[in-house]
PDB file of C-alpha atoms in Angstrom:
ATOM      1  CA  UNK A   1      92.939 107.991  81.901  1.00  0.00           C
ATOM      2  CA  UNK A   2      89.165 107.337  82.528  1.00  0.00           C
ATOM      3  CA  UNK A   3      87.929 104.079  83.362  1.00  0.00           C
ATOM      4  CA  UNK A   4      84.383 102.740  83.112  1.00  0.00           C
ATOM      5  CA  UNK A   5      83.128 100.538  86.094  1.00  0.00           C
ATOM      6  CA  UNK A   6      83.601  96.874  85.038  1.00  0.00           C
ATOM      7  CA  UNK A   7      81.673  95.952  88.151  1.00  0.00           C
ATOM      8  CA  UNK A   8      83.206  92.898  90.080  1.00  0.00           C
ATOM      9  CA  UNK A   9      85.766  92.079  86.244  1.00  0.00           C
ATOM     10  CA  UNK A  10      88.690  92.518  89.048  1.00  0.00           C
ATOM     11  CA  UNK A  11      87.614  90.592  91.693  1.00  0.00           C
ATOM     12  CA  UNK A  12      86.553  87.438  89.240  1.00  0.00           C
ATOM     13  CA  UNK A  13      89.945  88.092  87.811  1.00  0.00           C
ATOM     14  CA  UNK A  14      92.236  87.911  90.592  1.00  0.00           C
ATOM     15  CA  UNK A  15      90.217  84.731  92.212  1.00  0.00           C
ATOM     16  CA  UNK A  16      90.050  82.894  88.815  1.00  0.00           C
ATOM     17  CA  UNK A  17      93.325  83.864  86.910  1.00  0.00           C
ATOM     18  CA  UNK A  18      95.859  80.249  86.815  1.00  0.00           C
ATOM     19  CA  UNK A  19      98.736  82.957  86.903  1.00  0.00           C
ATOM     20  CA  UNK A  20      97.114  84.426  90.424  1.00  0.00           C
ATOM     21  CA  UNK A  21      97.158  80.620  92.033  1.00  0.00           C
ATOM     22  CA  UNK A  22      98.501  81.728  95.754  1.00  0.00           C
ATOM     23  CA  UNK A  23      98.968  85.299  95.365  1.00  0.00           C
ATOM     24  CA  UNK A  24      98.064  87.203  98.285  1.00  0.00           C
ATOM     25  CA  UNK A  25      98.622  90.306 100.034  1.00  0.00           C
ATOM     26  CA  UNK A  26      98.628  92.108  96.358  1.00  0.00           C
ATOM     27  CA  UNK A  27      96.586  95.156  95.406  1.00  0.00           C
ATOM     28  CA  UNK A  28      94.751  95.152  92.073  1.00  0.00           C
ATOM     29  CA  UNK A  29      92.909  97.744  89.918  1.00  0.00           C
ATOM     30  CA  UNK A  30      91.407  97.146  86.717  1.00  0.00           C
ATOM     31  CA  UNK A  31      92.920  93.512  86.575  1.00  0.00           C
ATOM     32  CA  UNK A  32      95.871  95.256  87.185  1.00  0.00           C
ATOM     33  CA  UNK A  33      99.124  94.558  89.902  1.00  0.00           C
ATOM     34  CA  UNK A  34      99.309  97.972  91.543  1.00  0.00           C
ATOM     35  CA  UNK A  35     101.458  99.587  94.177  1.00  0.00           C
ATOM     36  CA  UNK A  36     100.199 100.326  97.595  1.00  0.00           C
ATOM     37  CA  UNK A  37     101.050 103.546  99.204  1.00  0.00           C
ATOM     38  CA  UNK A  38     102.897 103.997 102.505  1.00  0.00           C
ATOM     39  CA  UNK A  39      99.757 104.450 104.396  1.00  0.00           C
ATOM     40  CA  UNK A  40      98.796 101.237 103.201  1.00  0.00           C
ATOM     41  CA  UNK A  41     101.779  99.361 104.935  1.00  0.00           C
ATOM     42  CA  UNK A  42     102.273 101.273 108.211  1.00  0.00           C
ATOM     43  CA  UNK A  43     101.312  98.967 111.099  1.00  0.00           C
ATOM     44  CA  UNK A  44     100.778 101.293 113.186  1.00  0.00           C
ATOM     45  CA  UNK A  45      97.722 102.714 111.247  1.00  0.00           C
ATOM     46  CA  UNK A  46      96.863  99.380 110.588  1.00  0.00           C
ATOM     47  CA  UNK A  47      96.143  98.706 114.462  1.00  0.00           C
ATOM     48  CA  UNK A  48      94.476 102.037 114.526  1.00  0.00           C
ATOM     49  CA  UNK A  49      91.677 101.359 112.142  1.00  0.00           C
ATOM     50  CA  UNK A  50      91.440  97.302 113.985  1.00  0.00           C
ATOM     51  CA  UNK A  51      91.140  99.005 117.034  1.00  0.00           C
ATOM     52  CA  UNK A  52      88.558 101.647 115.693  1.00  0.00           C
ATOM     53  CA  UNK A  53      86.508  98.616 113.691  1.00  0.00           C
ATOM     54  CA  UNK A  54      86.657  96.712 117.099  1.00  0.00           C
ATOM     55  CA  UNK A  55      85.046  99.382 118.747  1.00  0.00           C
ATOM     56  CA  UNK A  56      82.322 100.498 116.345  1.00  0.00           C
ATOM     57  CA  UNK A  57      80.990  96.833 116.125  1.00  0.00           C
ATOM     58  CA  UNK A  58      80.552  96.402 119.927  1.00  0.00           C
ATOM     59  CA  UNK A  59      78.824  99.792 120.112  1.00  0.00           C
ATOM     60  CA  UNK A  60      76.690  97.951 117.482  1.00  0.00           C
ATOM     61  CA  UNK A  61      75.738  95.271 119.115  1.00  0.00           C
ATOM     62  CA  UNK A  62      74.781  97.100 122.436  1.00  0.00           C
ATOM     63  CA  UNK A  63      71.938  99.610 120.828  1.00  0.00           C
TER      64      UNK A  63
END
């Protein structure tokens, strides 16, 4: 299926929806509830790219 961009329509969505009061840690797409893959979940990944992010921004701020 082939989806036009609807710009920020998810975003506005998920923060203004009554039926989305308190719902966190959820992944949509196209105002849609959608399943996160494995790679999204593994900690261990997860500190990898926090350590990475850490990194890049100090080497940021000392140029």
């Amino acid at each position: 299926m082939k989806f036009k961009s609807l710009g920020a329509a998810t975003s506005c969505y998920v923060a203004l929806h009554p039926n989305l009061k308190g719902v966190s840690g959820k992944y949509f797409m196209y105002c849609n509830e959608y399943a996160t893959s494995n790679l999204a979940t593994d900690p261990e990944l997860a500190k990898k790219l926090w350590d990475y992010s850490c990194n890049l921004v100090k080497s940021l701020r000392h140029s």
